[in-house]
Amino acid sequence: MKSLKKIAALVAVAALSISGLVGCQKQKPIDNKEIVMTVGDKKVELGMANFYVRYQQSMMEQQMEMYQSYGYVMEWDMEVEEGKTYEESMKEDTLKSLQQLYVLDAHAADYKVALTEDETAKIEEAAKAFAKANKDEVKEQVSAEYAAEYLRLVTIADKMYDAVKASHTPEVKEEEAAQKMMYYVKYDTVKQDSSTGQTSELSDDEVKKLKKDAKALLDGAKANGNLESYAKEQKLTATKAAFSVDRSELDEKLVKAADKLELNGFTDVIEGESAIYVAQVTSLFDKDATEAEKKEIIEERKDEFYKETVEKWVEDTKIKVNDDVWDKISLEGLKISAVEPEEDDKSEDSTTKDSADDKTDDKAEGTTEDTSKDSSEKTEE
């Protein structure tokens, strides 16, 4: 199970993306200073919400273009569920994300989270880069003054993710993480068309032949006493895998069969969801795999603690959305794309982008996890 990713981009990554935000086509001007919502004591201006929506739009339109290249039709006015368009769904998620960013900011002092001088300087540089990279007509639609506030919010949120998780130390018993070890050989019962990428099941005769091949391998491995070495002799690959019956990403039928075996025991030929397996258990308790699993469980529980904590904060925060103002943000008539700035506009820290991507990819596009309640239900009493 993958751990929850960070809520926001690191400053270097966000700065790289924002500084190249460009737009085209005219749209009806909005009053940036109108109050779109209040989050606790914080009054959020429409310009800030519009900036955040546009940034999300730029990320999502890149994804839409990728899907369209594969032949999928994706437009903002398409229905993604009954009575809700893609645009409405995106705006709803973005509004929740922005609310969460302000809630995290409100709790930052509780965890002694603040921007360093270096971070503040980088944010100022990034905001200037945004202003330099975009034409005046674009900045009329997506005001540059909110670039710094966006970067401040996501940087605080990024640091809060670490701080909140660090405040929680979950207990994991060894039996919860205990891992066995096996080697298995897999025979796929599905095939993929190299030109279309579509998968299909093998015919009954093809599956029958694979079962025969698997049985021959199993018999030879039993005689040899070692599946890994015998598979190698047959020019096949035996995969080493840690497993437990309660926590495993392997085929459920394979895991259940292997879990019943004694040390060095062999499974029968197992027909799983999309493959046929033969396996041998080589350890009933693997210390290194168990320790690794324990760390993963701890990380998962820290992530869950973070999620529950933020959900509670959002729930306890009085949030009021001015729907008439919020509805003034429309994606119609405006095309946004995010491009990298000129080489001499990049800060030296932008080279950290690749190493940071695994922590920031979908969080850089906004917090779309269901960590806040629908804002329309949260009104002032």
CSV table of C-alpha atoms in Angstrom, one decimal:
chain,number,residue,atom,x,y,z
A,1,MET,CA,0.0,0.0,0.0
A,2,LYS,CA,1.5,3.3,-1.1
A,3,SER,CA,1.9,6.0,1.5
A,4,LEU,CA,-0.2,9.2,1.2
A,5,LYS,CA,1.7,11.8,-0.9
A,6,LYS,CA,2.6,15.2,0.3
A,7,ILE,CA,-0.1,17.9,0.1
A,8,ALA,CA,1.8,20.3,-2.0
A,9,ALA,CA,4.8,21.0,-4.2
A,10,LEU,CA,8.2,22.0,-3.0
A,11,VAL,CA,9.0,25.6,-3.7
A,12,ALA,CA,11.5,24.8,-6.4
A,13,VAL,CA,9.0,22.6,-8.3
A,14,ALA,CA,6.0,25.0,-7.9
A,15,ALA,CA,8.1,27.9,-9.0
A,16,LEU,CA,9.2,26.1,-12.1
A,17,SER,CA,5.6,25.4,-13.1
A,18,ILE,CA,4.0,28.7,-12.1
A,19,SER,CA,6.6,30.8,-13.8
A,20,GLY,CA,5.5,29.5,-17.2
A,21,LEU,CA,1.7,29.7,-16.8
A,22,VAL,CA,0.3,31.2,-20.0
A,23,GLY,CA,-3.2,31.7,-21.3
A,24,CYS,CA,-5.1,32.7,-24.4
A,25,GLN,CA,-8.6,33.9,-25.3
A,26,LYS,CA,-10.5,36.6,-23.5
A,27,GLN,CA,-12.8,36.1,-20.6
A,28,LYS,CA,-15.1,38.4,-18.7
A,29,PRO,CA,-13.0,40.3,-16.1
A,30,ILE,CA,-13.5,39.5,-12.4
A,31,ASP,CA,-13.0,41.7,-9.3
A,32,ASN,CA,-10.0,40.0,-7.7
A,33,LYS,CA,-10.7,41.7,-4.3
A,34,GLU,CA,-14.2,40.3,-3.9
A,35,ILE,CA,-14.4,37.8,-1.0
A,36,VAL,CA,-15.1,34.3,-2.3
A,37,MET,CA,-15.1,32.6,1.1
A,38,THR,CA,-14.1,32.8,4.7
A,39,VAL,CA,-12.1,30.0,6.3
A,40,GLY,CA,-12.2,30.6,10.0
A,41,ASP,CA,-11.0,34.2,10.4
A,42,LYS,CA,-9.4,34.3,7.0
A,43,LYS,CA,-11.1,36.1,4.1
A,44,VAL,CA,-10.1,34.6,0.8
A,45,GLU,CA,-10.1,36.9,-2.2
A,46,LEU,CA,-11.6,35.8,-5.5
A,47,GLY,CA,-8.3,36.5,-7.2
A,48,MET,CA,-6.6,33.9,-5.0
A,49,ALA,CA,-9.2,31.3,-5.8
A,50,ASN,CA,-9.1,32.2,-9.5
A,51,PHE,CA,-5.3,31.8,-9.5
A,52,TYR,CA,-5.5,28.4,-7.8
A,53,VAL,CA,-8.2,27.2,-10.2
A,54,ARG,CA,-6.1,28.3,-13.2
A,55,TYR,CA,-3.0,26.5,-11.9
A,56,GLN,CA,-5.1,23.3,-11.4
A,57,GLN,CA,-6.6,23.9,-14.9
A,58,SER,CA,-3.1,24.0,-16.4
A,59,MET,CA,-2.1,20.7,-14.8
A,60,MET,CA,-5.4,18.9,-15.7
A,61,GLU,CA,-5.4,20.1,-19.3
A,62,GLN,CA,-2.0,18.5,-19.7
A,63,GLN,CA,-3.5,15.2,-18.6
A,64,MET,CA,-6.5,15.7,-20.8
A,65,GLU,CA,-4.3,16.3,-23.8
A,66,MET,CA,-2.5,13.1,-23.1
A,67,TYR,CA,-5.7,11.1,-22.9
A,68,GLN,CA,-6.9,12.8,-26.1
A,69,SER,CA,-3.8,11.6,-27.8
A,70,TYR,CA,-5.0,8.0,-27.1
A,71,GLY,CA,-8.4,8.8,-28.7
A,72,TYR,CA,-10.4,9.7,-25.6
A,73,VAL,CA,-12.7,12.7,-25.8
A,74,MET,CA,-12.3,14.9,-22.8
A,75,GLU,CA,-13.9,18.3,-22.5
A,76,TRP,CA,-14.7,20.5,-19.6
A,77,ASP,CA,-18.4,20.5,-20.3
A,78,MET,CA,-18.6,16.7,-20.4
A,79,GLU,CA,-20.6,15.0,-17.6
A,80,VAL,CA,-18.3,12.9,-15.3
A,81,GLU,CA,-21.3,11.8,-13.2
A,82,GLU,CA,-25.0,12.5,-13.4
A,83,GLY,CA,-25.7,16.2,-13.3
A,84,LYS,CA,-22.0,17.2,-12.9
A,85,THR,CA,-19.6,18.3,-15.6
A,86,TYR,CA,-15.9,17.8,-15.5
A,87,GLU,CA,-15.4,21.5,-14.9
A,88,GLU,CA,-17.9,21.5,-11.9
A,89,SER,CA,-16.1,18.4,-10.5
A,90,MET,CA,-12.7,20.0,-10.8
A,91,LYS,CA,-13.8,23.3,-9.3
A,92,GLU,CA,-15.4,21.4,-6.4
A,93,ASP,CA,-12.2,19.5,-5.6
A,94,THR,CA,-10.1,22.7,-6.0
A,95,LEU,CA,-12.3,24.6,-3.6
A,96,LYS,CA,-11.9,21.9,-1.0
A,97,SER,CA,-8.2,21.9,-1.6
A,98,LEU,CA,-7.9,25.6,-1.1
A,99,GLN,CA,-9.9,25.4,2.1
A,100,GLN,CA,-7.6,22.8,3.4
A,101,LEU,CA,-4.5,24.8,2.6
A,102,TYR,CA,-5.8,27.7,4.7
A,103,VAL,CA,-6.8,25.4,7.5
A,104,LEU,CA,-3.3,24.0,7.6
A,105,ASP,CA,-1.9,27.5,7.5
A,106,ALA,CA,-4.0,28.4,10.5
A,107,HIS,CA,-2.5,25.5,12.5
A,108,ALA,CA,1.1,26.0,11.5
A,109,ALA,CA,2.1,27.9,14.6
A,110,ASP,CA,0.9,25.0,16.8
A,111,TYR,CA,3.7,22.9,15.2
A,112,LYS,CA,6.2,25.7,15.1
A,113,VAL,CA,6.0,25.6,11.3
A,114,ALA,CA,7.1,28.8,9.5
A,115,LEU,CA,8.9,29.8,6.4
A,116,THR,CA,12.7,30.3,6.5
A,117,GLU,CA,14.3,33.4,5.1
A,118,ASP,CA,15.6,31.3,2.2
A,119,GLU,CA,12.1,29.9,1.4
A,120,THR,CA,10.7,33.4,1.6
A,121,ALA,CA,13.3,34.6,-0.8
A,122,LYS,CA,12.7,31.8,-3.2
A,123,ILE,CA,9.0,32.5,-3.2
A,124,GLU,CA,9.6,36.2,-4.0
A,125,GLU,CA,11.8,35.1,-6.9
A,126,ALA,CA,9.2,32.7,-8.2
A,127,ALA,CA,6.5,35.4,-8.1
A,128,LYS,CA,8.7,37.8,-10.0
A,129,ALA,CA,9.4,35.1,-12.5
A,130,PHE,CA,5.7,34.5,-13.0
A,131,ALA,CA,5.2,38.2,-13.6
A,132,LYS,CA,8.1,38.3,-16.1
A,133,ALA,CA,7.0,35.1,-17.9
A,134,ASN,CA,3.4,36.2,-18.6
A,135,LYS,CA,2.0,38.9,-20.8
A,136,ASP,CA,-0.2,41.7,-19.4
A,137,GLU,CA,-3.4,40.3,-20.9
A,138,VAL,CA,-2.7,37.0,-19.1
A,139,LYS,CA,-2.1,38.7,-15.8
A,140,GLU,CA,-5.4,40.5,-16.2
A,141,GLN,CA,-7.1,37.1,-16.1
A,142,VAL,CA,-4.7,35.4,-13.6
A,143,SER,CA,-3.3,38.0,-11.3
A,144,ALA,CA,0.5,37.7,-10.6
A,145,GLU,CA,0.1,39.1,-7.1
A,146,TYR,CA,-1.4,35.8,-5.9
A,147,ALA,CA,1.6,33.7,-7.1
A,148,ALA,CA,3.5,34.4,-3.9
A,149,GLU,CA,0.5,33.6,-1.7
A,150,TYR,CA,0.0,30.3,-3.5
A,151,LEU,CA,3.6,29.4,-3.0
A,152,ARG,CA,3.5,30.4,0.6
A,153,LEU,CA,0.5,28.2,1.2
A,154,VAL,CA,1.8,25.1,-0.5
A,155,THR,CA,5.2,25.4,1.2
A,156,ILE,CA,3.6,25.7,4.6
A,157,ALA,CA,1.3,22.7,3.8
A,158,ASP,CA,4.3,20.7,2.7
A,159,LYS,CA,6.1,21.3,6.0
A,160,MET,CA,2.9,20.7,8.0
A,161,TYR,CA,2.6,17.2,6.4
A,162,ASP,CA,6.0,16.3,7.9
A,163,ALA,CA,5.3,18.0,11.2
A,164,VAL,CA,1.9,16.4,11.8
A,165,LYS,CA,3.2,13.0,10.9
A,166,ALA,CA,6.3,13.4,13.1
A,167,SER,CA,4.0,14.1,16.1
A,168,HIS,CA,2.6,10.6,15.9
A,169,THR,CA,4.5,7.4,16.8
A,170,PRO,CA,2.3,4.4,16.0
A,171,GLU,CA,3.0,1.0,17.6
A,172,VAL,CA,3.4,-2.0,15.3
A,173,LYS,CA,3.7,-5.5,16.8
A,174,GLU,CA,6.0,-7.9,15.1
A,175,GLU,CA,3.2,-10.4,14.3
A,176,GLU,CA,1.4,-7.7,12.4
A,177,ALA,CA,4.4,-7.2,10.1
A,178,ALA,CA,5.7,-10.8,10.0
A,179,GLN,CA,6.7,-11.8,6.5
A,180,LYS,CA,7.4,-15.2,4.9
A,181,MET,CA,9.4,-15.7,1.8
A,182,MET,CA,8.8,-17.6,-1.4
A,183,TYR,CA,10.0,-18.1,-4.9
A,184,TYR,CA,7.3,-18.4,-7.6
A,185,VAL,CA,7.1,-18.9,-11.4
A,186,LYS,CA,4.3,-17.1,-13.2
A,187,TYR,CA,2.6,-18.1,-16.4
A,188,ASP,CA,0.4,-15.2,-17.7
A,189,THR,CA,-3.1,-16.2,-18.9
A,190,VAL,CA,-3.7,-12.8,-20.5
A,191,LYS,CA,-2.0,-11.2,-23.4
A,192,GLN,CA,-1.5,-7.6,-24.5
A,193,ASP,CA,-1.8,-6.3,-28.0
A,194,SER,CA,1.4,-4.4,-28.7
A,195,SER,CA,-0.3,-1.9,-31.1
A,196,THR,CA,-3.5,-1.1,-29.1
A,197,GLY,CA,-2.3,-1.9,-25.5
A,198,GLN,CA,-5.6,-3.8,-25.0
A,199,THR,CA,-5.5,-7.1,-23.1
A,200,SER,CA,-7.4,-10.3,-23.7
A,201,GLU,CA,-7.6,-13.7,-22.1
A,202,LEU,CA,-5.9,-16.7,-23.6
A,203,SER,CA,-8.0,-19.5,-25.1
A,204,ASP,CA,-8.9,-22.6,-23.1
A,205,ASP,CA,-6.4,-24.6,-25.1
A,206,GLU,CA,-3.7,-22.1,-24.4
A,207,VAL,CA,-4.4,-22.1,-20.7
A,208,LYS,CA,-4.5,-25.9,-20.7
A,209,LYS,CA,-1.0,-26.0,-22.2
A,210,LEU,CA,0.3,-23.6,-19.6
A,211,LYS,CA,-1.0,-25.7,-16.8
A,212,LYS,CA,0.7,-28.7,-18.4
A,213,ASP,CA,4.0,-26.7,-18.6
A,214,ALA,CA,3.6,-25.6,-14.9
A,215,LYS,CA,3.0,-29.1,-13.8
A,216,ALA,CA,6.1,-30.3,-15.5
A,217,LEU,CA,8.1,-27.5,-13.9
A,218,LEU,CA,6.6,-28.4,-10.5
A,219,ASP,CA,7.5,-32.1,-10.8
A,220,GLY,CA,11.1,-31.2,-11.8
A,221,ALA,CA,11.5,-28.7,-9.0
A,222,LYS,CA,10.3,-31.2,-6.4
A,223,ALA,CA,12.8,-33.7,-7.7
A,224,ASN,CA,15.5,-31.0,-7.6
A,225,GLY,CA,14.4,-29.7,-4.2
A,226,ASN,CA,14.8,-26.1,-5.2
A,227,LEU,CA,12.4,-24.2,-7.5
A,228,GLU,CA,14.7,-21.2,-8.1
A,229,SER,CA,17.7,-23.3,-9.3
A,230,TYR,CA,15.5,-25.7,-11.3
A,231,ALA,CA,13.6,-22.8,-13.0
A,232,LYS,CA,17.0,-21.3,-14.0
A,233,GLU,CA,18.0,-24.6,-15.6
A,234,GLN,CA,14.8,-24.5,-17.6
A,235,LYS,CA,15.6,-20.9,-18.6
A,236,LEU,CA,12.7,-19.6,-16.6
A,237,THR,CA,12.7,-16.9,-13.9
A,238,ALA,CA,11.6,-17.6,-10.4
A,239,THR,CA,10.6,-14.4,-8.6
A,240,LYS,CA,11.5,-13.9,-4.9
A,241,ALA,CA,8.7,-12.4,-2.9
A,242,ALA,CA,7.9,-11.6,0.7
A,243,PHE,CA,4.3,-12.2,1.8
A,244,SER,CA,1.8,-12.6,4.6
A,245,VAL,CA,-1.8,-13.7,4.3
A,246,ASP,CA,-3.1,-10.4,5.7
A,247,ARG,CA,-0.8,-8.0,3.8
A,248,SER,CA,0.2,-8.8,0.2
A,249,GLU,CA,-0.1,-7.4,-3.3
A,250,LEU,CA,0.4,-10.9,-4.8
A,251,ASP,CA,-2.4,-13.0,-6.1
A,252,GLU,CA,-4.7,-14.0,-3.2
A,253,LYS,CA,-5.0,-17.6,-4.3
A,254,LEU,CA,-1.2,-17.9,-4.5
A,255,VAL,CA,-0.7,-16.3,-1.1
A,256,LYS,CA,-3.3,-18.5,0.6
A,257,ALA,CA,-1.8,-21.7,-0.8
A,258,ALA,CA,1.8,-20.7,0.1
A,259,ASP,CA,0.7,-19.6,3.6
A,260,LYS,CA,-0.3,-23.2,4.5
A,261,LEU,CA,3.1,-24.7,3.6
A,262,GLU,CA,5.9,-25.8,5.8
A,263,LEU,CA,9.5,-24.7,5.1
A,264,ASN,CA,10.6,-25.6,1.6
A,265,GLY,CA,7.1,-26.8,0.8
A,266,PHE,CA,5.7,-26.6,-2.8
A,267,THR,CA,2.3,-25.4,-3.8
A,268,ASP,CA,0.2,-27.2,-6.4
A,269,VAL,CA,-0.3,-25.6,-9.7
A,270,ILE,CA,-2.3,-22.5,-8.8
A,271,GLU,CA,-4.7,-20.8,-11.2
A,272,GLY,CA,-5.0,-17.2,-10.2
A,273,GLU,CA,-6.8,-14.2,-11.5
A,274,SER,CA,-4.6,-13.6,-14.6
A,275,ALA,CA,-1.8,-16.1,-14.3
A,276,ILE,CA,-0.9,-19.7,-13.3
A,277,TYR,CA,1.6,-20.1,-10.5
A,278,VAL,CA,4.0,-22.6,-9.0
A,279,ALA,CA,5.7,-21.6,-5.8
A,280,GLN,CA,8.1,-22.8,-3.0
A,281,VAL,CA,8.2,-21.3,0.5
A,282,THR,CA,11.9,-20.7,1.5
A,283,SER,CA,11.4,-18.9,4.9
A,284,LEU,CA,8.7,-18.9,7.5
A,285,PHE,CA,10.0,-15.7,9.0
A,286,ASP,CA,12.2,-13.3,7.0
A,287,LYS,CA,13.8,-10.7,9.4
A,288,ASP,CA,14.7,-8.1,6.7
A,289,ALA,CA,11.3,-8.3,5.0
A,290,THR,CA,9.5,-8.1,8.3
A,291,GLU,CA,11.4,-5.0,9.3
A,292,ALA,CA,10.7,-3.4,5.9
A,293,GLU,CA,7.0,-4.2,6.3
A,294,LYS,CA,7.0,-2.8,9.8
A,295,LYS,CA,8.3,0.5,8.5
A,296,GLU,CA,5.7,0.6,5.8
A,297,ILE,CA,2.9,-0.1,8.3
A,298,ILE,CA,4.2,2.8,10.5
A,299,GLU,CA,4.3,5.1,7.5
A,300,GLU,CA,0.7,4.1,6.5
A,301,ARG,CA,-0.5,4.8,10.1
A,302,LYS,CA,1.2,8.1,10.2
A,303,ASP,CA,-0.4,9.0,6.9
A,304,GLU,CA,-3.8,8.0,8.3
A,305,PHE,CA,-3.2,10.1,11.4
A,306,TYR,CA,-2.3,13.1,9.2
A,307,LYS,CA,-5.5,12.6,7.1
A,308,GLU,CA,-7.8,12.2,10.1
A,309,THR,CA,-6.2,15.2,11.9
A,310,VAL,CA,-6.7,17.5,8.9
A,311,GLU,CA,-10.3,16.2,8.4
A,312,LYS,CA,-11.0,17.1,12.0
A,313,TRP,CA,-9.5,20.6,11.7
A,314,VAL,CA,-11.6,21.2,8.6
A,315,GLU,CA,-14.7,19.9,10.3
A,316,ASP,CA,-14.1,22.2,13.3
A,317,THR,CA,-13.5,25.3,11.1
A,318,LYS,CA,-16.3,27.6,10.2
A,319,ILE,CA,-16.3,27.9,6.5
A,320,LYS,CA,-18.6,30.0,4.4
A,321,VAL,CA,-18.5,30.1,0.6
A,322,ASN,CA,-20.1,33.0,-1.3
A,323,ASP,CA,-21.5,31.0,-4.1
A,324,ASP,CA,-22.4,33.9,-6.3
A,325,VAL,CA,-18.8,35.1,-6.3
A,326,TRP,CA,-17.4,31.6,-6.7
A,327,ASP,CA,-19.6,31.0,-9.7
A,328,LYS,CA,-17.8,33.9,-11.5
A,329,ILE,CA,-14.8,31.6,-12.1
A,330,SER,CA,-15.5,29.9,-15.4
A,331,LEU,CA,-13.1,27.8,-17.6
A,332,GLU,CA,-15.1,28.7,-20.7
A,333,GLY,CA,-13.2,30.9,-23.1
A,334,LEU,CA,-9.9,30.6,-21.4
A,335,LYS,CA,-7.1,28.2,-22.3
A,336,ILE,CA,-4.3,27.7,-19.9
A,337,SER,CA,-1.0,25.8,-20.2
A,338,ALA,CA,2.1,25.5,-18.0
A,339,VAL,CA,5.5,25.7,-19.6
A,340,GLU,CA,9.0,25.9,-18.3
A,341,PRO,CA,10.6,29.4,-18.3
A,342,GLU,CA,13.6,30.4,-20.3
A,343,GLU,CA,16.8,28.7,-19.2
A,344,ASP,CA,18.3,31.9,-17.6
A,345,ASP,CA,15.0,32.4,-15.7
A,346,LYS,CA,15.4,29.1,-13.8
A,347,SER,CA,16.7,29.2,-10.3
A,348,GLU,CA,19.5,26.8,-9.4
A,349,ASP,CA,17.1,24.9,-7.2
A,350,SER,CA,14.8,24.0,-10.1
A,351,THR,CA,17.2,21.1,-10.9
A,352,THR,CA,15.7,19.3,-7.9
A,353,LYS,CA,12.5,18.8,-9.7
A,354,ASP,CA,13.1,15.2,-10.8
A,355,SER,CA,14.2,14.0,-7.4
A,356,ALA,CA,11.1,15.6,-5.8
A,357,ASP,CA,8.5,14.4,-8.2
A,358,ASP,CA,7.7,11.2,-6.3
A,359,LYS,CA,6.7,13.3,-3.3
A,360,THR,CA,4.8,16.0,-5.1
A,361,ASP,CA,3.2,15.0,-8.4
A,362,ASP,CA,-0.5,14.9,-7.8
A,363,LYS,CA,-0.3,17.0,-4.6
A,364,ALA,CA,1.3,19.7,-6.7
A,365,GLU,CA,-2.0,19.8,-8.6
A,366,GLY,CA,-4.0,20.2,-5.4
A,367,THR,CA,-5.4,18.1,-2.6
A,368,THR,CA,-8.1,16.0,-4.2
A,369,GLU,CA,-8.3,13.4,-1.4
A,370,ASP,CA,-11.6,13.5,0.4
A,371,THR,CA,-10.2,15.3,3.4
A,372,SER,CA,-12.8,18.0,3.8
A,373,LYS,CA,-16.5,18.2,3.9
A,374,ASP,CA,-18.5,19.7,1.1
A,375,SER,CA,-18.2,23.4,1.6
A,376,SER,CA,-21.8,24.0,0.7
A,377,GLU,CA,-22.8,22.3,3.9
A,378,LYS,CA,-20.6,24.5,6.1
A,379,THR,CA,-22.3,27.8,6.6
A,380,GLU,CA,-22.3,30.4,9.3
A,381,GLU,CA,-24.7,29.7,12.1
